[in-house]
JSON list of C-alpha atoms in Angstrom, two decimals:
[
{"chain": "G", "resi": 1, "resn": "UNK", "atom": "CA", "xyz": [198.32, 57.23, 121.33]},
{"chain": "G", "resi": 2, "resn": "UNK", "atom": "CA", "xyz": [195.89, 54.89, 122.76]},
{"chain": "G", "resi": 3, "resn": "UNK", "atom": "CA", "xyz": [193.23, 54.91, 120.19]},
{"chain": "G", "resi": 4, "resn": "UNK", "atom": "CA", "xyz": [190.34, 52.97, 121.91]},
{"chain": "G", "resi": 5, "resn": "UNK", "atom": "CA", "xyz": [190.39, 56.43, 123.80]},
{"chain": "G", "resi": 6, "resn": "UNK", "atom": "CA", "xyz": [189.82, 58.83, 120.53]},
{"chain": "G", "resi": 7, "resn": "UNK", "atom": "CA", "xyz": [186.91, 56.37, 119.70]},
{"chain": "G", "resi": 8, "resn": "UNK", "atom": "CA", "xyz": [185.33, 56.33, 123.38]},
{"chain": "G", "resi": 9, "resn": "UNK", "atom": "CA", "xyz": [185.96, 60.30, 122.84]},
{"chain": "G", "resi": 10, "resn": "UNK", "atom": "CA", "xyz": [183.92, 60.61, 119.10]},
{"chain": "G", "resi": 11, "resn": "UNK", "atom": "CA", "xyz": [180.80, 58.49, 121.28]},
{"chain": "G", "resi": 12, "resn": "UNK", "atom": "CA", "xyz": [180.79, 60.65, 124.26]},
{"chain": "G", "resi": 13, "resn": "UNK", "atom": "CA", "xyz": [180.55, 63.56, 121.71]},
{"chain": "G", "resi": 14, "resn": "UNK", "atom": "CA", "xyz": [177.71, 62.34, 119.36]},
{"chain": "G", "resi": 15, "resn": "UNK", "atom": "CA", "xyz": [176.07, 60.45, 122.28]},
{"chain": "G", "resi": 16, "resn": "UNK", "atom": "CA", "xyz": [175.35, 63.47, 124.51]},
{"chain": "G", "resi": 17, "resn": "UNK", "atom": "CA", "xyz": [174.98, 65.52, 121.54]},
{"chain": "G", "resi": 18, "resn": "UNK", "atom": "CA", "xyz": [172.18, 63.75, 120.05]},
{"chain": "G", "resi": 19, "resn": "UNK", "atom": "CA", "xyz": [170.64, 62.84, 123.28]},
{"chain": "G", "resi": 20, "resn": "UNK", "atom": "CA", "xyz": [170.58, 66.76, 124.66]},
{"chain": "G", "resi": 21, "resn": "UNK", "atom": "CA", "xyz": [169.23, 66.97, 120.52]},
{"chain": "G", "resi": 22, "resn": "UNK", "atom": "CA", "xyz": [166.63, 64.42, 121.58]},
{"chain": "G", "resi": 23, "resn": "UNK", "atom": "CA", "xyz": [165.37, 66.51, 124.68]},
{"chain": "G", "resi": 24, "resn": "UNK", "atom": "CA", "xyz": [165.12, 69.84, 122.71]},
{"chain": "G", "resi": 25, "resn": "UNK", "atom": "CA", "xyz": [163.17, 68.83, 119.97]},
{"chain": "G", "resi": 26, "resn": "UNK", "atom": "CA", "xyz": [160.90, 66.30, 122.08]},
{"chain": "G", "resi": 27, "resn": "UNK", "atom": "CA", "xyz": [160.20, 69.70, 124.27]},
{"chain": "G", "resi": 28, "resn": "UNK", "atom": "CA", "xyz": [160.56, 71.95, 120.91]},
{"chain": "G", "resi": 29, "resn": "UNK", "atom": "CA", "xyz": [157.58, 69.39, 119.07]},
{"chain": "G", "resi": 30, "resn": "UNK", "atom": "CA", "xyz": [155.26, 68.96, 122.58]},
{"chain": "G", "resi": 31, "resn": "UNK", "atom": "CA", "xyz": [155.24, 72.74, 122.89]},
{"chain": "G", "resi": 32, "resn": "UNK", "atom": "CA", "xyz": [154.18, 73.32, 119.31]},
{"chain": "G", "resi": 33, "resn": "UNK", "atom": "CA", "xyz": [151.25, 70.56, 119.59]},
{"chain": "G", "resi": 34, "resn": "UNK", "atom": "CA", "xyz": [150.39, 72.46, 122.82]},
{"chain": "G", "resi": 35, "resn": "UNK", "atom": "CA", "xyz": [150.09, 75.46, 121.62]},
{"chain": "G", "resi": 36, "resn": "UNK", "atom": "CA", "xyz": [148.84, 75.05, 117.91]},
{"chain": "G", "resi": 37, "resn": "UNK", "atom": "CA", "xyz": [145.74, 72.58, 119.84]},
{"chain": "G", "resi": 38, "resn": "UNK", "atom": "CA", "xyz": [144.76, 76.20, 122.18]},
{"chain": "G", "resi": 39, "resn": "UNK", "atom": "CA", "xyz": [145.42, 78.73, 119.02]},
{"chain": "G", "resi": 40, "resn": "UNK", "atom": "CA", "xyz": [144.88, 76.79, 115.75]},
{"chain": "G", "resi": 41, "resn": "UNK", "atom": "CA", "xyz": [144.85, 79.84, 114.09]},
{"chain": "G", "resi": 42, "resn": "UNK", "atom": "CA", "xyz": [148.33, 80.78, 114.95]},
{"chain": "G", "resi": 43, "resn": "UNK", "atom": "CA", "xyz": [149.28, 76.89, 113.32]},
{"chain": "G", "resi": 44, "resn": "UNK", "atom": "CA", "xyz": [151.47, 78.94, 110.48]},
{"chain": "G", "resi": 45, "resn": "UNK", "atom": "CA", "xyz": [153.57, 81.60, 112.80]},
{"chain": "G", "resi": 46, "resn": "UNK", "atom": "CA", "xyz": [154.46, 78.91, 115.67]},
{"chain": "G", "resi": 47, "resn": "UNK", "atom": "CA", "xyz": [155.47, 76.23, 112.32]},
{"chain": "G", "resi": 48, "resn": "UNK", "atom": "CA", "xyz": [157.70, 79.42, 111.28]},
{"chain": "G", "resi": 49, "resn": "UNK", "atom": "CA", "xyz": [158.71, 79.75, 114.90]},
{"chain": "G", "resi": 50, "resn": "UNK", "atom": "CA", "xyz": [159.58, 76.34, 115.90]},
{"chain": "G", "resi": 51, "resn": "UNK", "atom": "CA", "xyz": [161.82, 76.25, 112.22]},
{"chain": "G", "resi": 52, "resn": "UNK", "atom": "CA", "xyz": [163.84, 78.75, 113.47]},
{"chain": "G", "resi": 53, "resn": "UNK", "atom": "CA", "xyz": [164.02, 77.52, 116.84]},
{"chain": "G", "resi": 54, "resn": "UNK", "atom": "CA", "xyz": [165.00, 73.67, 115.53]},
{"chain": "G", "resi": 55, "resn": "UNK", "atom": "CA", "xyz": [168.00, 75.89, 113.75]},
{"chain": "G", "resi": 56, "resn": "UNK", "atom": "CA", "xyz": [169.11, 77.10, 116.66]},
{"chain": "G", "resi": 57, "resn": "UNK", "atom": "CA", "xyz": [168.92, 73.89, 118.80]},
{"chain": "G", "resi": 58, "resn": "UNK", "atom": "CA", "xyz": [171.00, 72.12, 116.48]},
{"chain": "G", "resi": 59, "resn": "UNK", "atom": "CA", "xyz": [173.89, 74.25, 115.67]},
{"chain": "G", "resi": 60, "resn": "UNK", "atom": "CA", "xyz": [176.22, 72.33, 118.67]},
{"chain": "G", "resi": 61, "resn": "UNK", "atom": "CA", "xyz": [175.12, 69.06, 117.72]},
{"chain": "G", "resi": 62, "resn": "UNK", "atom": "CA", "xyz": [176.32, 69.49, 114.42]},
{"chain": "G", "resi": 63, "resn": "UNK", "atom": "CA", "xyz": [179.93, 70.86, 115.20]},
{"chain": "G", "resi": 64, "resn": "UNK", "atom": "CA", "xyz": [180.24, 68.41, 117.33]},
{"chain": "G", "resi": 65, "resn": "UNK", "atom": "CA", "xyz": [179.08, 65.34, 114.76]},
{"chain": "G", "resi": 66, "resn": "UNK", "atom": "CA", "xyz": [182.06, 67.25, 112.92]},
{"chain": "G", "resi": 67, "resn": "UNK", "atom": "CA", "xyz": [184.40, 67.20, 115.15]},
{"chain": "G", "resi": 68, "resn": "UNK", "atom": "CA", "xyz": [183.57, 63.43, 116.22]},
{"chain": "G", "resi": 69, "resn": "UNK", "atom": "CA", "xyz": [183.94, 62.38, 112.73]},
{"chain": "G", "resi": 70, "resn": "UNK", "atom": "CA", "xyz": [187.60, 64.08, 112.24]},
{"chain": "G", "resi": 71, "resn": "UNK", "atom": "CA", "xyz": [188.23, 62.24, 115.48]},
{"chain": "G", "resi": 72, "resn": "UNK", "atom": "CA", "xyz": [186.92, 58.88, 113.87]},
{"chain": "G", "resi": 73, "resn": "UNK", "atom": "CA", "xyz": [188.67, 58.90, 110.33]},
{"chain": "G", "resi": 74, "resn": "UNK", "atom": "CA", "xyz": [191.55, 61.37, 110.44]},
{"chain": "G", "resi": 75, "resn": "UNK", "atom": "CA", "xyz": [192.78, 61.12, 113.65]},
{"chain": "G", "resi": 76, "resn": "UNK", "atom": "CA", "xyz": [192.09, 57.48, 114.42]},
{"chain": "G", "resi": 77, "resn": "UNK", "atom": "CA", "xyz": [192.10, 56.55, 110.72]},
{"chain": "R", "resi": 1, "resn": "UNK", "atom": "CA", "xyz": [129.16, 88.09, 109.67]},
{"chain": "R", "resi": 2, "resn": "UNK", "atom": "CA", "xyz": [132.66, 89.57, 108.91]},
{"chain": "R", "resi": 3, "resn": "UNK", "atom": "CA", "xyz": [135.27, 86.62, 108.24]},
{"chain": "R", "resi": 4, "resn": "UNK", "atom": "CA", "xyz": [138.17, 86.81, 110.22]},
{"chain": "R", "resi": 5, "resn": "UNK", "atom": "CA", "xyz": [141.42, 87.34, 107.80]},
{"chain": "R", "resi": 6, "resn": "UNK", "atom": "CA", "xyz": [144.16, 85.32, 109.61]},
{"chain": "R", "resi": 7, "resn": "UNK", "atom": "CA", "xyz": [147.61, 86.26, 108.52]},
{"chain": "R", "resi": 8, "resn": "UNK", "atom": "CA", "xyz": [149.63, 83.29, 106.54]},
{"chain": "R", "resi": 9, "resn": "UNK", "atom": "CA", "xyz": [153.48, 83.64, 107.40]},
{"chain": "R", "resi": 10, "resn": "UNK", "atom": "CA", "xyz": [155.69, 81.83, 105.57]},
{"chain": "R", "resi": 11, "resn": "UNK", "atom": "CA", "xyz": [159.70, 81.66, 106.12]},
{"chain": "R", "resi": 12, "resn": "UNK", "atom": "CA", "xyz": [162.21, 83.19, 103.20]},
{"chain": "R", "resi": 13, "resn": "UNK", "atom": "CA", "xyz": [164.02, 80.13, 102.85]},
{"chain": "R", "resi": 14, "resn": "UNK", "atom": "CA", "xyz": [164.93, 81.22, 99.40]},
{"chain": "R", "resi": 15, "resn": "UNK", "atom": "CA", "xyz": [166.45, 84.04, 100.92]},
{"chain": "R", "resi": 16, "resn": "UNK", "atom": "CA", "xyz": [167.84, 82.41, 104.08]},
{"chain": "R", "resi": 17, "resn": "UNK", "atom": "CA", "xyz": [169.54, 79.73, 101.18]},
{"chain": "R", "resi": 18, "resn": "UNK", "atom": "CA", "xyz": [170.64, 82.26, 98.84]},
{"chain": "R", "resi": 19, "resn": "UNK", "atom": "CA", "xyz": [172.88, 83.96, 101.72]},
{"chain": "R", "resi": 20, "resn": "UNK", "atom": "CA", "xyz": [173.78, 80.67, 102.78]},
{"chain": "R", "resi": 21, "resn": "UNK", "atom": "CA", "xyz": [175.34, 79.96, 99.55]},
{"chain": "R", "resi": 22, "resn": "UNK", "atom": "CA", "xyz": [176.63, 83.59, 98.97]},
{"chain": "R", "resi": 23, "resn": "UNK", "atom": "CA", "xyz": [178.63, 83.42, 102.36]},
{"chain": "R", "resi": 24, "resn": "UNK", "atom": "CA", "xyz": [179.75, 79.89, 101.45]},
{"chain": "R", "resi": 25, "resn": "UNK", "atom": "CA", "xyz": [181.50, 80.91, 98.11]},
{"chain": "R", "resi": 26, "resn": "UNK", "atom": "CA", "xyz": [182.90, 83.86, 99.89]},
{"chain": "R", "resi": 27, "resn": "UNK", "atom": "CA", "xyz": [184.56, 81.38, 102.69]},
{"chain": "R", "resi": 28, "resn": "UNK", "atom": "CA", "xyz": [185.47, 79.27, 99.82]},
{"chain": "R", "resi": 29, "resn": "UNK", "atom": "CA", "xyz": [187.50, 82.40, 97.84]},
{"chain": "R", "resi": 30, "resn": "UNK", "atom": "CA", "xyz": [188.95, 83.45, 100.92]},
{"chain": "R", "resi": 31, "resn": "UNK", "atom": "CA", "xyz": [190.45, 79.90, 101.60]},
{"chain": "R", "resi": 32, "resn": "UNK", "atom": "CA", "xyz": [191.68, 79.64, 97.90]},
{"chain": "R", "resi": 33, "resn": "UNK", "atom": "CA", "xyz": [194.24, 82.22, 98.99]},
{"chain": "R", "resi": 34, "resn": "UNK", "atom": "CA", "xyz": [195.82, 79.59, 100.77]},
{"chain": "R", "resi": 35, "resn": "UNK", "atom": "CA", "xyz": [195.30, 77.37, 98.38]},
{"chain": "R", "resi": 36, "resn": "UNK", "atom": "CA", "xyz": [193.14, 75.50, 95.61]},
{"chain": "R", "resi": 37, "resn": "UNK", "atom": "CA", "xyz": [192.89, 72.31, 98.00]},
{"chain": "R", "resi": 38, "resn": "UNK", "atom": "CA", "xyz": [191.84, 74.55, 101.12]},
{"chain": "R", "resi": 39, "resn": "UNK", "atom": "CA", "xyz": [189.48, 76.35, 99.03]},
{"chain": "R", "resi": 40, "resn": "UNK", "atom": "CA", "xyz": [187.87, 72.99, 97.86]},
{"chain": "R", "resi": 41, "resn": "UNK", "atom": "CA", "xyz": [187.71, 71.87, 101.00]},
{"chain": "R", "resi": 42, "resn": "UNK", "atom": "CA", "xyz": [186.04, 74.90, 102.47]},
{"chain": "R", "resi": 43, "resn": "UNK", "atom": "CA", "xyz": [183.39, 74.64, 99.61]},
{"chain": "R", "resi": 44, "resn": "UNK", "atom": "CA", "xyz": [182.71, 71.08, 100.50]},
{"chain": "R", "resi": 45, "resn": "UNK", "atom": "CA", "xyz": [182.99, 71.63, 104.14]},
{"chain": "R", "resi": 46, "resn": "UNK", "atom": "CA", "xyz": [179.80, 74.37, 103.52]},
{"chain": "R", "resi": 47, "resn": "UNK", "atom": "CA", "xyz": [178.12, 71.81, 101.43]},
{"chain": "R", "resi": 48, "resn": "UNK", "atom": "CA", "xyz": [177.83, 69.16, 104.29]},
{"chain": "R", "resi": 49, "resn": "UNK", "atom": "CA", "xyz": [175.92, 72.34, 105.92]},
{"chain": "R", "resi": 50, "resn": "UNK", "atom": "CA", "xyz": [173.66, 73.42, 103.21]},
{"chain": "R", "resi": 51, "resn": "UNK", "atom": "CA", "xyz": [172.16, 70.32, 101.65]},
{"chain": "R", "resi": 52, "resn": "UNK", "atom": "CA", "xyz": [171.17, 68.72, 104.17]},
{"chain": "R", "resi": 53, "resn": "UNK", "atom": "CA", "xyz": [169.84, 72.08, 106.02]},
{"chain": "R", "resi": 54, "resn": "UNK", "atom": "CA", "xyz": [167.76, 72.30, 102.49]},
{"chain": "R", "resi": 55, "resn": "UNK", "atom": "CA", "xyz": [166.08, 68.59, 103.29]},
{"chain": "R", "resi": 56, "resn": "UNK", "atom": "CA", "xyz": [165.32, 69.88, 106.57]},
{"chain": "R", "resi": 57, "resn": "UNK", "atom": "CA", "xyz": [163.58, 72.51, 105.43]},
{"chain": "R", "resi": 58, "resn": "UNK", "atom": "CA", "xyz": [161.91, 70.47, 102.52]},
{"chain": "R", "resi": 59, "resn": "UNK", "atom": "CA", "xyz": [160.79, 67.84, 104.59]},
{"chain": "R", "resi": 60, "resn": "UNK", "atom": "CA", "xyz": [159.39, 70.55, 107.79]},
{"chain": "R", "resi": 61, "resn": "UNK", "atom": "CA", "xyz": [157.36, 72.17, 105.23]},
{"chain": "R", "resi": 62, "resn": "UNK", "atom": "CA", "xyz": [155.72, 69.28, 103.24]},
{"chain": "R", "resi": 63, "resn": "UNK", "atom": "CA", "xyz": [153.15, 69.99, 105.73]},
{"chain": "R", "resi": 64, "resn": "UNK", "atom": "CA", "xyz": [151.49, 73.00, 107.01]},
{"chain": "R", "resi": 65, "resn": "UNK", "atom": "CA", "xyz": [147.87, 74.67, 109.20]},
{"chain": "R", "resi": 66, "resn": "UNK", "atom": "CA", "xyz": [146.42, 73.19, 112.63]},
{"chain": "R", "resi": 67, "resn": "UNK", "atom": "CA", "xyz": [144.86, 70.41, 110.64]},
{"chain": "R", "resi": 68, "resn": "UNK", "atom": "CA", "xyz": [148.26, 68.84, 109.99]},
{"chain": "R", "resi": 69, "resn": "UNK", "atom": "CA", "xyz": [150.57, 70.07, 112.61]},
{"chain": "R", "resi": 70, "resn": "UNK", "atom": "CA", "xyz": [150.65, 65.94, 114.13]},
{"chain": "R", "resi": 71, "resn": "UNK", "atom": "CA", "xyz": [152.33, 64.97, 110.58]},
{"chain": "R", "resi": 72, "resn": "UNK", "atom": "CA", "xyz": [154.10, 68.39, 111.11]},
{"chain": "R", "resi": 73, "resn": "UNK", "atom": "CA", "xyz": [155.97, 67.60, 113.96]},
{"chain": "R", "resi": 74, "resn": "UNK", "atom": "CA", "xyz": [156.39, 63.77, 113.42]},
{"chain": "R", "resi": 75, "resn": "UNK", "atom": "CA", "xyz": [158.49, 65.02, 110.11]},
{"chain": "R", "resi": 76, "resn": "UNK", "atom": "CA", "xyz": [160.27, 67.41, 112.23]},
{"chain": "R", "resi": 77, "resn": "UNK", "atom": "CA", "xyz": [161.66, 64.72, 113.67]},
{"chain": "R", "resi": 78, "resn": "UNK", "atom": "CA", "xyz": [162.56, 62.10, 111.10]},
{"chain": "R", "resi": 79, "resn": "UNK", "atom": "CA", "xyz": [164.20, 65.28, 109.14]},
{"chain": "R", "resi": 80, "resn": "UNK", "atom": "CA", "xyz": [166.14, 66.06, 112.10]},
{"chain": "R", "resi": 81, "resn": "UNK", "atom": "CA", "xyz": [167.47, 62.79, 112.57]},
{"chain": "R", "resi": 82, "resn": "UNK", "atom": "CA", "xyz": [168.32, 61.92, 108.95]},
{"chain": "R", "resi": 83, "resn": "UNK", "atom": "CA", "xyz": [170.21, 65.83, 108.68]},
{"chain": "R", "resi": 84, "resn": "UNK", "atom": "CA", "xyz": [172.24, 64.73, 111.60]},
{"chain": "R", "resi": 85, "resn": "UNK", "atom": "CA", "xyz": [172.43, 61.14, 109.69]},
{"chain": "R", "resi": 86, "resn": "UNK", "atom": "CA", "xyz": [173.52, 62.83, 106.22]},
{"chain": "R", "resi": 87, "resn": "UNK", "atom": "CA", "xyz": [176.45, 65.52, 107.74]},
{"chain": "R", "resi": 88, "resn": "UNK", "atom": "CA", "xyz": [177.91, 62.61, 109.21]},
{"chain": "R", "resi": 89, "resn": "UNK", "atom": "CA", "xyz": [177.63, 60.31, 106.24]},
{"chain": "R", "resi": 90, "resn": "UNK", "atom": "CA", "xyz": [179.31, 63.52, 104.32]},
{"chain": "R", "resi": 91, "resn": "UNK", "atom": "CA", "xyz": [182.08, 63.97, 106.88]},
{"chain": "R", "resi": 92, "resn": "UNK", "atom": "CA", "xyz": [182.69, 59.91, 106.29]},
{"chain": "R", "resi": 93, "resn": "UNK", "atom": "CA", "xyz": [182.51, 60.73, 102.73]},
{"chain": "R", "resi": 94, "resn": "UNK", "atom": "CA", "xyz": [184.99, 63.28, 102.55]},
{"chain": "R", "resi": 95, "resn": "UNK", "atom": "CA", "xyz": [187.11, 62.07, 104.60]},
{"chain": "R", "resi": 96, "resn": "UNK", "atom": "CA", "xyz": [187.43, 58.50, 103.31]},
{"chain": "R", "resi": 97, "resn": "UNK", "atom": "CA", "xyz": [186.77, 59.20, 99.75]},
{"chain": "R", "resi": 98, "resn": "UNK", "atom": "CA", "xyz": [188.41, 62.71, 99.10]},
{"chain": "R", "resi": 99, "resn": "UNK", "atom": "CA", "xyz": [192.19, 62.84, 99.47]},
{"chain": "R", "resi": 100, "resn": "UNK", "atom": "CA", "xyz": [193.83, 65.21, 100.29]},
{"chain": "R", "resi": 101, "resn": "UNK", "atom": "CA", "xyz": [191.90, 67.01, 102.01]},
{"chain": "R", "resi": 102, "resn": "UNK", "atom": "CA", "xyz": [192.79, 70.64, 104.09]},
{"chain": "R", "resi": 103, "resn": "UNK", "atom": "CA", "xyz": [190.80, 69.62, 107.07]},
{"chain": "R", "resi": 104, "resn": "UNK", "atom": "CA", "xyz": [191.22, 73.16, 108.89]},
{"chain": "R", "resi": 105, "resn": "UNK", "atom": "CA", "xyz": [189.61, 74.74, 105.96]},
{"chain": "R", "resi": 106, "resn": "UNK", "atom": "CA", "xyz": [186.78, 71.70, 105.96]},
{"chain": "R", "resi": 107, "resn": "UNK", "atom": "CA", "xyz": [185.97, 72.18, 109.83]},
{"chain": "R", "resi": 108, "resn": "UNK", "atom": "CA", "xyz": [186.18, 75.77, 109.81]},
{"chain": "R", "resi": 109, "resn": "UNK", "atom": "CA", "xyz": [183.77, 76.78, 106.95]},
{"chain": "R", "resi": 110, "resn": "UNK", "atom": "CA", "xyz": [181.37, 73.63, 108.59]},
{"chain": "R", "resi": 111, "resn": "UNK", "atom": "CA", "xyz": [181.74, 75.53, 111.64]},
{"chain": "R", "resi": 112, "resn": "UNK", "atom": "CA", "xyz": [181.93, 79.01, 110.65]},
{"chain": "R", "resi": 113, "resn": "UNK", "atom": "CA", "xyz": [178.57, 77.99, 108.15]},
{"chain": "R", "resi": 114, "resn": "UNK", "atom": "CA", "xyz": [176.23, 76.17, 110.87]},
{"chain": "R", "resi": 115, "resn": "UNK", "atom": "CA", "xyz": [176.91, 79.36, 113.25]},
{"chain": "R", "resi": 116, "resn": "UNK", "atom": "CA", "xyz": [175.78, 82.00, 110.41]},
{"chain": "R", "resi": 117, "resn": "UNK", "atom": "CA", "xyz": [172.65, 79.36, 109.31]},
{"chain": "R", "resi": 118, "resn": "UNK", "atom": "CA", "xyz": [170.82, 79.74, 112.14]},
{"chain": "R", "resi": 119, "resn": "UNK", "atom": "CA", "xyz": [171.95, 83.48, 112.85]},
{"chain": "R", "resi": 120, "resn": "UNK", "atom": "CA", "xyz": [170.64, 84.32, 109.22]},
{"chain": "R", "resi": 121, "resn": "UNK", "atom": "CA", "xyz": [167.15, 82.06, 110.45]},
{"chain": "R", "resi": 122, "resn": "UNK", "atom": "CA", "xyz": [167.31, 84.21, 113.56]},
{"chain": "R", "resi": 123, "resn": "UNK", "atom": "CA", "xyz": [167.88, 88.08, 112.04]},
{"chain": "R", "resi": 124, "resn": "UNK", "atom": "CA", "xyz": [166.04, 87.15, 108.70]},
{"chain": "R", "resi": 125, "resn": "UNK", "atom": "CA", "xyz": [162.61, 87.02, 110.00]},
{"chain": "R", "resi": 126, "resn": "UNK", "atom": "CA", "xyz": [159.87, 85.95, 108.12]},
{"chain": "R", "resi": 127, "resn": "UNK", "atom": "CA", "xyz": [156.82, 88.81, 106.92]},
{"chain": "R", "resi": 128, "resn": "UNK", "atom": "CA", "xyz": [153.71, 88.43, 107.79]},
{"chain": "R", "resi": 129, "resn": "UNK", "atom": "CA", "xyz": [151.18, 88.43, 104.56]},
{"chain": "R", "resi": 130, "resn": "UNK", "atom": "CA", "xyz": [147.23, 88.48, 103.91]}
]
């Protein structure tokens, strides 16, 4: 098997991974300073909020970091 | 004047951890069936998920209120980019340093572990408190 493909594969995967990552928590973070700046007194909830929310945005990311490192060192390795 | 009581809510991420962990050594026992190697591998491929969720959450919450919620979200993002930096520095780890390793058991607990994480973040939801 052509290997130089496996590796171009494991970049495609963490590239657009952390790059749709990127996007989430840039719009995630500019919402938060948004709304915390109209409703200071709601600073703790929204903190609580956007937690929970950075969980869920990264769940893909991450299998996909795994599956681009089994790509890297077990199958190409 | 009557002071306005504004409600403090904090996250259980003692809670949220402790089922982390509790589902993790399940996954691990359950892979031990097939195995002392798989079930090693299971327990180390929920580790790469739980520490570095646990400096996420350590590092979000170093700061909290309106008055700090700039160095709020500017450690947001430094934790989320050194979490993604650590699980993959893990996966190198295990994978270059640990053999053998059973790496269906490894990628299934990772996977099976980041899915419950944020669906224990999602149905455990923090109380409100005065």
């Amino acid at each position: 098997m052509d290997m130089s493909m496996v590796y171009m594969a494991a970049a495609v995967i963490i590239g657009l991974g952390a790059l749709a990552t990127g996007i989430g928590f840039g719009i995630l973070g500019g919402k938060l300073l948004e709304a915390t700046a109209r409703q200071p007194e709601m600073a703790n909830q929204l903190q609580v909020k956007t937690f929970i929310m950075a969980g869920l945005l990264d769940a893909v990311p991450m299998i996909g970091v795994g599956i681009a490192m089994y790509l890297i060192f077990v199958v190409a390795g | 004047m009557k002071l306005q009581q504004h409600r403090i809510t904090r996250p259980p991420i003692a809670q949220w951890f402790a089922v982390d962990l509790l589902v993790l050594i399940i996954l691990s026992l359950v892979w031990v069936l097939d195995g002392r190697l798989a079930g090693y591998s299971a327990f180390l491929g929920g580790l790469i998920v739980v520490v570095p969720n646990a400096y996420f959450a350590h590092q979000v919450y170093r700061y909290e209120g309106a008055r700090h919620v700039r160095l709020m979200v500017g450690n947001l993002f430094r934790a989320e980019s050194t979490k993604i930096a650590l699980t993959a520095a893990s996966f190198a780890a295990v994978f270059t340093l640990m053999e053998p390793v059973h790496v269906p058991a490894l990628l299934f607990t990772f996977a099976v572990m980041v899915v419950t994480g944020s669906a224990v973040r999602w149905l455990i939801r923090p109380q409100p408190r005065r």
